[in-house]
Short mmCIF file of C-alpha atoms in Angstrom, two decimals:
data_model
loop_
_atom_site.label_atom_id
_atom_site.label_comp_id
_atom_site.label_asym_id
_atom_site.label_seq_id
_atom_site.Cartn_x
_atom_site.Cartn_y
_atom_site.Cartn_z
CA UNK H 55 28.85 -31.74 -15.52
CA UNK H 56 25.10 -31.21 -14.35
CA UNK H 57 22.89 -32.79 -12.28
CA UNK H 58 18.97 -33.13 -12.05
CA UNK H 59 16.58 -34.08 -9.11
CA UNK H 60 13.18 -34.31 -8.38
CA UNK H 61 10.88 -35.39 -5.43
CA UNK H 62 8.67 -38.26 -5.82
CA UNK H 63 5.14 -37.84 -5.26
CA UNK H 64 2.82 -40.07 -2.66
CA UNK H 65 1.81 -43.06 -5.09
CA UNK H 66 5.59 -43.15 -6.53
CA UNK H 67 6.81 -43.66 -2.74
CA UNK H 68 4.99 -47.00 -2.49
CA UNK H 69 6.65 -48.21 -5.41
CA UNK H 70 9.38 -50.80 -5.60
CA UNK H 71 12.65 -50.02 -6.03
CA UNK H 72 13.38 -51.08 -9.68
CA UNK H 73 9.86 -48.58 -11.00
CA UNK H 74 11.60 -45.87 -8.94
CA UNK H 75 15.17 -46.49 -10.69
CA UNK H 76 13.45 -46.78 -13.88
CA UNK H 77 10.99 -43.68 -13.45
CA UNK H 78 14.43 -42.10 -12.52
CA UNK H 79 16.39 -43.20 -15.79
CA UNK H 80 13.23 -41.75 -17.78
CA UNK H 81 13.31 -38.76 -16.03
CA UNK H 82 16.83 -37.68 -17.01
CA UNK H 83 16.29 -39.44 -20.62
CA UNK H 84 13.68 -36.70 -20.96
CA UNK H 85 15.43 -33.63 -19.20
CA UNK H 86 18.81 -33.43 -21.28
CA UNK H 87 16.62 -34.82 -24.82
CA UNK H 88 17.83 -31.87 -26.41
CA UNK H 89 21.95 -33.68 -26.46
CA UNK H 90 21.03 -37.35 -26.45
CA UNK H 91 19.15 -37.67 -29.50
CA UNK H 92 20.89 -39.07 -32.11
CA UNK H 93 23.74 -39.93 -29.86
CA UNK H 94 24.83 -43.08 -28.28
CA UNK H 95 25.08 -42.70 -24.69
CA UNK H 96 25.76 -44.57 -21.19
CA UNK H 97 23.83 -44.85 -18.65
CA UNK H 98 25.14 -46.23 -15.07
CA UNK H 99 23.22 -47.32 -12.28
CA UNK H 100 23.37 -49.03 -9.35
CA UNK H 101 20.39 -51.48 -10.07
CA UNK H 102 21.64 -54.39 -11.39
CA UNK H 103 18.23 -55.25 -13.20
CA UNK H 104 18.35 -52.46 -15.34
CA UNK H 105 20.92 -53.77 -17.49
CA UNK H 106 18.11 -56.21 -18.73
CA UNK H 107 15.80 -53.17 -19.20
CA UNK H 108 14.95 -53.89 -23.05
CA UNK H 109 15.20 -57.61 -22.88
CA UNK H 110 12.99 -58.45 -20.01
CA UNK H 111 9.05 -59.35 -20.07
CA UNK H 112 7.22 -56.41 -19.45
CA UNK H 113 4.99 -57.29 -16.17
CA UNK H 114 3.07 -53.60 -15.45
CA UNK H 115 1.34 -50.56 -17.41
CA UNK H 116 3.36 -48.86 -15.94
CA UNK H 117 6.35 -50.33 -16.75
CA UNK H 118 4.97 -50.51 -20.48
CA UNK H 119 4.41 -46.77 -19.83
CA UNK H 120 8.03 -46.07 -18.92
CA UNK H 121 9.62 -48.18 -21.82
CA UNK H 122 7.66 -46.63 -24.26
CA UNK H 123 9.73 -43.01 -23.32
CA UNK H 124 12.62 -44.64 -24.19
CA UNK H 125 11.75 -45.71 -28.20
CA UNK H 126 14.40 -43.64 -30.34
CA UNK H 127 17.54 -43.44 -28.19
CA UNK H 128 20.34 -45.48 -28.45
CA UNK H 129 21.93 -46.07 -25.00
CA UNK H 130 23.27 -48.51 -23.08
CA UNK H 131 23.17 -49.51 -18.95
CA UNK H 132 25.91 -50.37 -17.07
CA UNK H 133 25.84 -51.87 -13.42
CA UNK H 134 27.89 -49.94 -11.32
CA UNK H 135 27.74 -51.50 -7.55
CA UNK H 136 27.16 -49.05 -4.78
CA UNK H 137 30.56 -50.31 -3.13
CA UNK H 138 32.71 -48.80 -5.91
CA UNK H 139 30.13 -45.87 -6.72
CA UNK H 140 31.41 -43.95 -3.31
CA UNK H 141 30.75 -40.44 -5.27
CA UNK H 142 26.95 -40.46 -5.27
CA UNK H 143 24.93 -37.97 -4.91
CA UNK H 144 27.99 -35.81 -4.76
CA UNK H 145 27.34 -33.20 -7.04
CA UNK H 146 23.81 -32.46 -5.11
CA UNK H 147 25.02 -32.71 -1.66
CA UNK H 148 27.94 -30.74 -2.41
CA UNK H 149 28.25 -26.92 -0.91
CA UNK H 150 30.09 -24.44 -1.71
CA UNK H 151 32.93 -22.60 1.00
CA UNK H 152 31.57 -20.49 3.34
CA UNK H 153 33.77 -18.65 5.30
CA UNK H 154 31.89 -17.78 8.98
CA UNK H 155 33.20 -15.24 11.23
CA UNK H 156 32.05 -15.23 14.68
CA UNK H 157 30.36 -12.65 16.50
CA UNK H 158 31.44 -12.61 20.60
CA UNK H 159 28.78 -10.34 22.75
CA UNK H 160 30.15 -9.92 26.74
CA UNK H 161 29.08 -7.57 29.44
CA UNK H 162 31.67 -4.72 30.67
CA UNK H 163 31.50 -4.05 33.89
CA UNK H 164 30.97 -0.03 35.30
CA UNK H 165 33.83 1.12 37.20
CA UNK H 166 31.74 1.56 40.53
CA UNK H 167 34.66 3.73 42.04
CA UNK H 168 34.16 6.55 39.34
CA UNK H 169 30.29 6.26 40.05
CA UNK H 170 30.68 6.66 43.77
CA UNK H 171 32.81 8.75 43.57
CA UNK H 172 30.83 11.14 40.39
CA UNK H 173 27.95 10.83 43.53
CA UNK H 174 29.83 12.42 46.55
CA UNK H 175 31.22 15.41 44.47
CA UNK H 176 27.51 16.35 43.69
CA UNK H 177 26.31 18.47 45.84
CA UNK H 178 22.58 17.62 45.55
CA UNK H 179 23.59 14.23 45.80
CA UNK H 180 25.77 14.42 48.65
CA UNK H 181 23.09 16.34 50.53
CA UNK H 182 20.54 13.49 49.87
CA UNK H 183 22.89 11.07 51.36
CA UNK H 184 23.93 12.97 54.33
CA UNK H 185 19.80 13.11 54.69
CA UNK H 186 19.46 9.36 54.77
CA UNK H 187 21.94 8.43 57.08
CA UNK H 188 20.34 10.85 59.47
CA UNK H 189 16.56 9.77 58.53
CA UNK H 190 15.82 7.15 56.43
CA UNK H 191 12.99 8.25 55.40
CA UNK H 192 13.72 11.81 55.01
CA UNK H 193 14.33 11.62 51.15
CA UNK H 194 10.91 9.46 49.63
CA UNK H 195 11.81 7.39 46.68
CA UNK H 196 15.62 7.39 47.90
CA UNK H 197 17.95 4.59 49.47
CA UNK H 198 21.60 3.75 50.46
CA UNK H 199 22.20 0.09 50.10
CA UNK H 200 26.18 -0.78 51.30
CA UNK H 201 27.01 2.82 50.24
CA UNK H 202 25.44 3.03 47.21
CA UNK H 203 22.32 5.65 46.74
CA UNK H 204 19.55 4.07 44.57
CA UNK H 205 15.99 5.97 43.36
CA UNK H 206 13.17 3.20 43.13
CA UNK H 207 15.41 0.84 43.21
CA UNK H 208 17.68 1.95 40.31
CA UNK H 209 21.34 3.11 40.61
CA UNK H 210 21.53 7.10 40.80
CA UNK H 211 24.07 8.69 38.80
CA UNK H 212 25.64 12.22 38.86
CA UNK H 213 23.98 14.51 36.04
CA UNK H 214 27.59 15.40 35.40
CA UNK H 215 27.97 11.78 35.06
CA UNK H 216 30.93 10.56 32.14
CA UNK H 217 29.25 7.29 32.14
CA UNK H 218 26.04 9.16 30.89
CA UNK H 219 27.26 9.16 26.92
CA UNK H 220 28.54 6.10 27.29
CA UNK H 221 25.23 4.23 28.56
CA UNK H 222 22.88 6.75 25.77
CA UNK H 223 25.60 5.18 23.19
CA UNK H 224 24.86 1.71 24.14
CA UNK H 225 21.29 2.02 24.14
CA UNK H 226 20.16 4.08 22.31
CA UNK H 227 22.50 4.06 18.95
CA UNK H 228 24.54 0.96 18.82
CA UNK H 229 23.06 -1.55 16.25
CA UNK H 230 22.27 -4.24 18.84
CA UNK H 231 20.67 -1.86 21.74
CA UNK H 232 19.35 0.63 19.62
CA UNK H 233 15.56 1.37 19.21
CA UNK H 234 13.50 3.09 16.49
CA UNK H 235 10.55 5.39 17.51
CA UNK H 236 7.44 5.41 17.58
CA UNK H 237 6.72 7.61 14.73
CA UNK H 238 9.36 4.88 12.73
CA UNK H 239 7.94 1.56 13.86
CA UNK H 240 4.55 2.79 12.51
CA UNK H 241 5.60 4.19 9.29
CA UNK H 242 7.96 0.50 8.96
CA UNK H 243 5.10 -1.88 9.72
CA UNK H 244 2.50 0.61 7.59
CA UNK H 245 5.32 0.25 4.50
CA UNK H 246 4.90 -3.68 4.05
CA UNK H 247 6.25 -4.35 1.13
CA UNK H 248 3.58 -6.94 -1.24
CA UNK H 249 6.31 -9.93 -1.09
CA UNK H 250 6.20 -9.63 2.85
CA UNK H 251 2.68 -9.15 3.14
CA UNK H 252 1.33 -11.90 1.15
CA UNK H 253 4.90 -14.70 2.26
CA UNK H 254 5.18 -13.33 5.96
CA UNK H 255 8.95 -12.69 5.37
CA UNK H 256 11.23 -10.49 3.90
CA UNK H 257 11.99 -10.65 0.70
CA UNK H 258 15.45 -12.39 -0.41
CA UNK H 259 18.30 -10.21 -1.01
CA UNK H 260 19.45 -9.96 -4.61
CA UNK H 261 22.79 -10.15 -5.17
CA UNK H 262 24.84 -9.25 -8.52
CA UNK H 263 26.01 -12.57 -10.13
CA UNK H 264 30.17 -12.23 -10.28
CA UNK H 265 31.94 -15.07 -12.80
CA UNK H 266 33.64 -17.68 -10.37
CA UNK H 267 30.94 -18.17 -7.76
CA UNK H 268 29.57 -21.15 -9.14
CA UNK H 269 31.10 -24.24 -10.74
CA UNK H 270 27.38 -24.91 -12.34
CA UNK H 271 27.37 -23.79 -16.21
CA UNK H 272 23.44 -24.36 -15.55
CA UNK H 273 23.53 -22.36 -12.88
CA UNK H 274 26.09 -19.35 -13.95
CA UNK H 275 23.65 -19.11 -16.82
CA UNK H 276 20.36 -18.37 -15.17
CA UNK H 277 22.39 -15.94 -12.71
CA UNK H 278 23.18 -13.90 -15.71
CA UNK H 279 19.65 -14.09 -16.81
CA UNK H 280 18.57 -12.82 -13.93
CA UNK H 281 20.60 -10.05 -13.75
CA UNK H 282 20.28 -8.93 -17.72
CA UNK H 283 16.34 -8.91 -16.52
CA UNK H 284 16.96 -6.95 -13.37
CA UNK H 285 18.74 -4.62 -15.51
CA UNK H 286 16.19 -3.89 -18.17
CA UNK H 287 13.21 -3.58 -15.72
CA UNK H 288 15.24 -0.96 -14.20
CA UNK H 289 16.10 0.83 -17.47
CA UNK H 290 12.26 0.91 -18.51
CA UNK H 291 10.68 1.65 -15.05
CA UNK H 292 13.20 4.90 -15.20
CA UNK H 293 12.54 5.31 -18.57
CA UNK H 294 9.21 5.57 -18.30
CA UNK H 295 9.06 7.85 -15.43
CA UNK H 296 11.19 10.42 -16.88
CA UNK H 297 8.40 10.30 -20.11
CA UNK H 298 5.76 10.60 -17.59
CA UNK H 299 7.83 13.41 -15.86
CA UNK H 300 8.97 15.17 -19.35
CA UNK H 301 4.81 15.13 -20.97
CA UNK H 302 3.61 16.55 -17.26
CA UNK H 303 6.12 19.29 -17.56
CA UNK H 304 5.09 20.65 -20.95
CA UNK H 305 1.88 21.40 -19.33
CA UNK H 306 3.68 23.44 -16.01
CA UNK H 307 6.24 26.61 -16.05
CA UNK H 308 8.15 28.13 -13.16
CA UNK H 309 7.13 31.38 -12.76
CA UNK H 310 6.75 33.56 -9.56
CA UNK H 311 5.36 37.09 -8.86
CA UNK H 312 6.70 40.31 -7.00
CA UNK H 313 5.25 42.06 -4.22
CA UNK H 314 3.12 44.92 -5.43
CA UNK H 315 2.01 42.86 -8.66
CA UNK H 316 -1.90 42.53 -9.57
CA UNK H 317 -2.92 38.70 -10.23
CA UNK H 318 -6.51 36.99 -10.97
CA UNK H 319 -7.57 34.62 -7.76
CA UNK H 320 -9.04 31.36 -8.68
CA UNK H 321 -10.92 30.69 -5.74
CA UNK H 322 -13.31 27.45 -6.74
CA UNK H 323 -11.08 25.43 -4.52
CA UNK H 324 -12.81 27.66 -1.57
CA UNK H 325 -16.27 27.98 -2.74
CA UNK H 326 -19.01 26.81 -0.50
CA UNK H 327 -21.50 24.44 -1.95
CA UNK H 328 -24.27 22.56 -1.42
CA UNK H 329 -24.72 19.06 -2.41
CA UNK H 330 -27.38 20.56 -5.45
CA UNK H 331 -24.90 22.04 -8.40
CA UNK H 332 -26.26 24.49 -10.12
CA UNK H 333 -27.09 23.98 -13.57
CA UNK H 334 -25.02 26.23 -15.46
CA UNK H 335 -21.52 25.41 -13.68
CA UNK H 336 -19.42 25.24 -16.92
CA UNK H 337 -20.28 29.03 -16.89
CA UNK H 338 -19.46 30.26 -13.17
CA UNK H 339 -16.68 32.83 -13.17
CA UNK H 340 -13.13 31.08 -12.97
CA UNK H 341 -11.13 34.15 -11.75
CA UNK H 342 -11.93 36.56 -9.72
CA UNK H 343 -9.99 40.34 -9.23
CA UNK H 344 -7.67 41.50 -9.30
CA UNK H 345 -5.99 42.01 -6.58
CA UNK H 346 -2.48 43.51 -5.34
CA UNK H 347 0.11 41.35 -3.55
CA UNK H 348 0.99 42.25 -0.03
CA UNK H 349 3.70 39.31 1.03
CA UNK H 350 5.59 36.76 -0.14
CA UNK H 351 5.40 33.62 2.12
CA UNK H 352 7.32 30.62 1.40
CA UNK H 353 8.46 30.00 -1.96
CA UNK H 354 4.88 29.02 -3.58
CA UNK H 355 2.43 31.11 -1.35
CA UNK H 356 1.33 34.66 -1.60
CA UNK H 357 -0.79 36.82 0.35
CA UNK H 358 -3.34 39.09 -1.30
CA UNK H 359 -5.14 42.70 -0.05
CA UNK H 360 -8.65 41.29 -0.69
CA UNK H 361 -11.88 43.72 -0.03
CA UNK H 362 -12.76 44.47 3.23
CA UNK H 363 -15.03 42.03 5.35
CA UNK H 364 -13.87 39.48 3.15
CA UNK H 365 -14.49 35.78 4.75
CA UNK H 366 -12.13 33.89 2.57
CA UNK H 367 -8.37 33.34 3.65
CA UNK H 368 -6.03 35.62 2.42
CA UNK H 369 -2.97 33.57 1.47
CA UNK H 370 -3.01 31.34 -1.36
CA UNK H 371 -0.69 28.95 -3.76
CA UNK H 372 0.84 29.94 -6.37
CA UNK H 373 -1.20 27.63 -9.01
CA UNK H 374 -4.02 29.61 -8.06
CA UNK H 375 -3.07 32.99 -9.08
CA UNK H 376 -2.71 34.26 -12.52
CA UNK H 377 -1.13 37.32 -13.50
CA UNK H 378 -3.38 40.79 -14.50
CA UNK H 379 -2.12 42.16 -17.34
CA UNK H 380 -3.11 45.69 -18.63
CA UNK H 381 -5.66 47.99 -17.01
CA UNK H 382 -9.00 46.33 -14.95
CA UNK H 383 -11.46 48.04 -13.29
CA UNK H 384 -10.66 47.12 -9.14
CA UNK H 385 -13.98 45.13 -7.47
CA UNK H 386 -14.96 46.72 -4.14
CA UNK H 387 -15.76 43.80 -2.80
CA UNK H 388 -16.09 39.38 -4.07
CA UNK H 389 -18.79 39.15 -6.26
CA UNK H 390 -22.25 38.12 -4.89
CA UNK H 391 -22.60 34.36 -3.84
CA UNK H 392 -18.92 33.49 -3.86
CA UNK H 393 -19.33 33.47 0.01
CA UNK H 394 -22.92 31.74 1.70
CA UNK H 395 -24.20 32.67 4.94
CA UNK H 396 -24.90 29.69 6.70
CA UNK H 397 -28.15 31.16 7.02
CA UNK H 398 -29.12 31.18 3.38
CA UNK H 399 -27.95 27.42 2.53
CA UNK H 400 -30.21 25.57 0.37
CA UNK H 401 -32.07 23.03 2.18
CA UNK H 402 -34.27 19.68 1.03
CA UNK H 403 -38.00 20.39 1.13
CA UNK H 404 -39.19 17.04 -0.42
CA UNK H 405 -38.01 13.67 -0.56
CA UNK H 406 -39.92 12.54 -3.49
CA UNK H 407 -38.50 8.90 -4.23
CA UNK H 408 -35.71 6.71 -3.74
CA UNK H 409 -33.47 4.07 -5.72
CA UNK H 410 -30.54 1.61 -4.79
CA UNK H 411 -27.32 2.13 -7.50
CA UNK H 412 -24.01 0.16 -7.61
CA UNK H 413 -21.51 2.53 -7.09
CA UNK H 414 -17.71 1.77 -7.70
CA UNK H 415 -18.99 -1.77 -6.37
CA UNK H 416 -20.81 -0.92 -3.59
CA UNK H 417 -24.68 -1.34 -3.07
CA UNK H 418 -25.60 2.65 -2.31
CA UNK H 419 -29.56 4.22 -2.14
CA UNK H 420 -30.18 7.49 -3.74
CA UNK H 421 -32.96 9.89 -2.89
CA UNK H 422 -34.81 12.25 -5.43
CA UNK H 423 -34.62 16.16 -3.41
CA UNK H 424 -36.05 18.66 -4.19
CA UNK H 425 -34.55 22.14 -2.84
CA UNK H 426 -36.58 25.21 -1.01
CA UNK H 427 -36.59 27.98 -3.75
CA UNK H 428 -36.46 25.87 -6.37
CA UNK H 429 -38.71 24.75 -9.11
CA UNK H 430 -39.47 20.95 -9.56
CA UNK H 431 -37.68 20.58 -12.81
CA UNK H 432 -34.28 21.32 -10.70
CA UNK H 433 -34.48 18.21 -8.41
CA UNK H 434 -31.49 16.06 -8.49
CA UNK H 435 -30.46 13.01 -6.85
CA UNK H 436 -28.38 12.68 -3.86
CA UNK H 437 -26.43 10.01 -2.22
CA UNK H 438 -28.00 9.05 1.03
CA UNK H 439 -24.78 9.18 2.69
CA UNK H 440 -24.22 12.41 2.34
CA UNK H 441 -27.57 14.05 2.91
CA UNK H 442 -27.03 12.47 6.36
CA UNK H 443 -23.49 14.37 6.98
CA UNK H 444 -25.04 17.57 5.13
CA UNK H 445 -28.29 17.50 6.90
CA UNK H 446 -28.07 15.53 10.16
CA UNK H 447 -31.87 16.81 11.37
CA UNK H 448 -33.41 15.08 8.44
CA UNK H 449 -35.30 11.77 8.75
CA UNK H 450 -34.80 9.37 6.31
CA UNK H 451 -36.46 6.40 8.31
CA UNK H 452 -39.67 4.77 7.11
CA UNK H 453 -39.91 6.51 3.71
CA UNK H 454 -40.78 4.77 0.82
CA UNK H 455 -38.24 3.19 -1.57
CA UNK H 456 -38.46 1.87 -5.36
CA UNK H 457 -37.95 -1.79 -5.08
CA UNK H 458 -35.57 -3.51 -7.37
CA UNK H 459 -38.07 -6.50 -8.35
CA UNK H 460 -40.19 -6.25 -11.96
CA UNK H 461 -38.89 -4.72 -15.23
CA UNK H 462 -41.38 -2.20 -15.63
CA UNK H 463 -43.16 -1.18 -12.12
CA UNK H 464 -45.02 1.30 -10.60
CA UNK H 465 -44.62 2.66 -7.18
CA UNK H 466 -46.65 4.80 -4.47
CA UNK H 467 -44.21 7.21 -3.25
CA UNK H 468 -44.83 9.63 -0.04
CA UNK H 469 -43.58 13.16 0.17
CA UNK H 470 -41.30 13.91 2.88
CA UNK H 471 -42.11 17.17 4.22
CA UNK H 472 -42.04 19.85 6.87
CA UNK H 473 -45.19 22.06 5.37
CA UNK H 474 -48.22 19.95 4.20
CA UNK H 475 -49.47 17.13 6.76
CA UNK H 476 -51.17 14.58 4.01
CA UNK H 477 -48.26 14.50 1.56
CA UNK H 478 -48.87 14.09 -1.87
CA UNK H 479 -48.90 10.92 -4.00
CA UNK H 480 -46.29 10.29 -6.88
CA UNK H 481 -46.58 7.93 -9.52
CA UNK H 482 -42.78 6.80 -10.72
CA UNK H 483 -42.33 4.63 -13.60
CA UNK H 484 -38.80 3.04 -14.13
CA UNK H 485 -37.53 0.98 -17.21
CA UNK H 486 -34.05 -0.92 -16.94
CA UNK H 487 -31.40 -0.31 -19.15
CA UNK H 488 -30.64 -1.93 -22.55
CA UNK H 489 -29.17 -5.25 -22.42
CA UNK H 490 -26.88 -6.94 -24.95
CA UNK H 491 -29.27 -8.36 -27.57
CA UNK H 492 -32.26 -6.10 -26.31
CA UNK H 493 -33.34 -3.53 -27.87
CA UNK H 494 -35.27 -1.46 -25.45
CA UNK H 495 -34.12 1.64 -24.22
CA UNK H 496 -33.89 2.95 -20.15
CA UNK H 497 -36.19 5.59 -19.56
CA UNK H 498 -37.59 7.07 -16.46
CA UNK H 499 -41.46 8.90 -16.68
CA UNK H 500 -42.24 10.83 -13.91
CA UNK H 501 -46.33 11.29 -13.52
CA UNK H 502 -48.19 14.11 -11.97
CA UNK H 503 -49.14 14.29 -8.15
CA UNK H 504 -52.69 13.42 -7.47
CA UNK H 505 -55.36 16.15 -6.86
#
């Protein structure tokens, strides 16, 4: 036994009753198709009009509409008055036993005789009390209202107090006076889950389908559906992490190192560099040493006996250490440029043109720099963004830019410069790249400055 409903839409609501009972009968004709074809079937209903459904004049397109879904079956109607149908709509209003237990909150009163008393036995207590009933006044902050002693306005209670536990119980871990933190409320509200972010709500419990809930068949069915799904998500999501887990740890080993040991120090991770990369970087050194171990700190972290005057920290993780083996000649000291002076930082001397980029979908300007020391074949372009946080005393207001407009165009771009006071002229050309079906190639021509 099933049963199958569905709302009616605005223009069906302003229909009359026998298109509604026939829209209905097509309805479930066409939702259980798959066991009434080829079968005879019945059909009750409470509209006595339908009984004459194949027989009558056809008045409506719509009605021609609705008959036409009904070609092929072989069925037949049969009025059943609403007086002796009493079991309507029972299978969809029924629900199934719930059984409710009630929940019954009430205050409990403080025994006010242990309190009092808790307050006399104290002897800093007992001498505030003694102090108001003299003056008042004496004790700021402190009253005794019909014998009781209250602070601000709040009941004062013994720090040897029994009620104490009780009242931190109450408030502070039961499930219905208990808070969370401050620390916890952020990290809950910051952990949103999607389904409550995008519905407002939390999202429904799951529960395991158990046989026997339902009376349904329908139902019972798409519970175990649900569940067999649940169950191989969860298989594949674990599955999958412990292949992610078993390919990462083909590339890793546990290994560890003894005090007194010599290792190589990677120390790339604490290089100082400017925005400008050198050219050659795939050729810098990648180890450096080596050097002997002094201490063991933590389980992953070393501490190494690096050269004297060295300004580089001396305790480092374990992935950047590798172990010395056989004999090496001992550095004095960290080879020459792994630490920069402030002092002798490379700094822009020219600003010699600009262009806007789309980077990682965001509009972004870069500028063409070229460094103090360096020749001109060794500018590079930075982001304007960070020649601002790298250099925060240089201008970049009012200089000239390479509009966007044109396919091919020329522009008149200004130095930017500290040492000459009528900057030089540059002549940038600038191509755009190939399109689909074009075959011209980006290129960028730089011209000479002008005598």
């Amino acid at each position: 036994m099933a049963y199958f409903s569905k709302a009616l839409s605005k223009n069906n609501l302003s229909k009359s009753a026998y298109e509604k009972e026939l829209m209905a009968l097509v309805l479930a004709v066409q939702h259980w198709r798959p066991y009434l074809l080829g079968r005879k079937f019945v059909v009750y209903s409470d509209q006595k009009s339908l009984r004459h459904l194949l027989q009558q004049r056809i008045t409506t397109a719509n009605q021609q509409n609705w008959i036409a879904k009904l070609l092929g079956y072989h069925f037949e109607v049969v009025y059943k008055p609403g007086s002796e149908n009493k079991a309507a709509d029972a299978l969809s209003r029924m629900h199934e036993e719930v059984e409710l237990k009630g929940i019954m909150s009430f205050p409990v009163c403080m025994q006010e005789q242990q309190i009092q008393h808790e307050v006399r036995n104290d002897p800093y207590l007992k001498k505030v009390m003694a102090d108001l009933h003299v003056n008042p006044t004496s004790q700021p902050g402190f009253q005794l209202i019909k014998g009781r002693l209250f602070y601000h306005g709040r009941l004062v209670l013994s720090a040897e107090s029994k009620c104490i536990p009780l009242m931190l119980q109450e408030f502070h871990s039961s499930s219905t006076g208990g808070h969370s933190g401050f620390l916890r409320t952020y990290r809950r509200l910051a952990g949103t889950t999607p389904f409550e972010a995008v519905y407002g709500r939390k999202p429904p419990t799951v529960v395991r389908f158990l046989q026997g809930e339902t009376k349904v068949e329908a139902v019972a069915a798409e519970l175990v559906d649900r569940d067999e799904a649940l169950r191989q998500l969860k298989y594949h999501l674990t599955r999958a992490q412990e292949q992610m887990k078993r390919y990462a740890d083909k590339k890793r080993k546990a290994y560890s190192f003894e005090v007194g040991e010599w290792v190589f120090l990677k120390l790339r991770p604490h290089r100082q560099q400017t925005i400008s990369r050198r050219i050659n970087q795939k050729l810098a050194p990648r180890y450096f040493g080596p050097f002997p171990i002094q201490k063991k700190i933590g389980a992953v972290s070393y501490k190494l006996k690096l050269p004297e005057g060295s300004r580089v920290h001396a305790v480092f993780h374990i992935s950047q250490l590798k172990k010395a083996i056989g004999e090496y000649a001992v550095e004095p000291q960290l080879p020459e440029g792994l630490e920069i002076e402030p002092e002798h930082l490379e700094d822009p001397e020219e600003l010699l043109a600009s262009r806007p980029i789309t980077k990682n979908g965001q509009r972004v300007r870069l500028w063409l720099v070229r460094w103090k020391g360096r020749a001109v074949e060794d500018t590079t372009w930075e982001d304007e963004s960070v020649l601002k946080s790298q250099f925060p005393s240089l201008s970049l207001e009012d200089k000239a830019v390479v509009p966007g407009e044109g396919n091919d165009r020329t522009t008149t771009i200004g130095h930017v410069t500290n040492e000459r006071p009528n900057p030089a002229v540059w002549r940038v050309y600038v191509r755009r790249g190939k399109k689909v079906g074009d075959n011209s190639v980006s290129d960028v021509a730089k011209g000479i400055p002008d005598s």
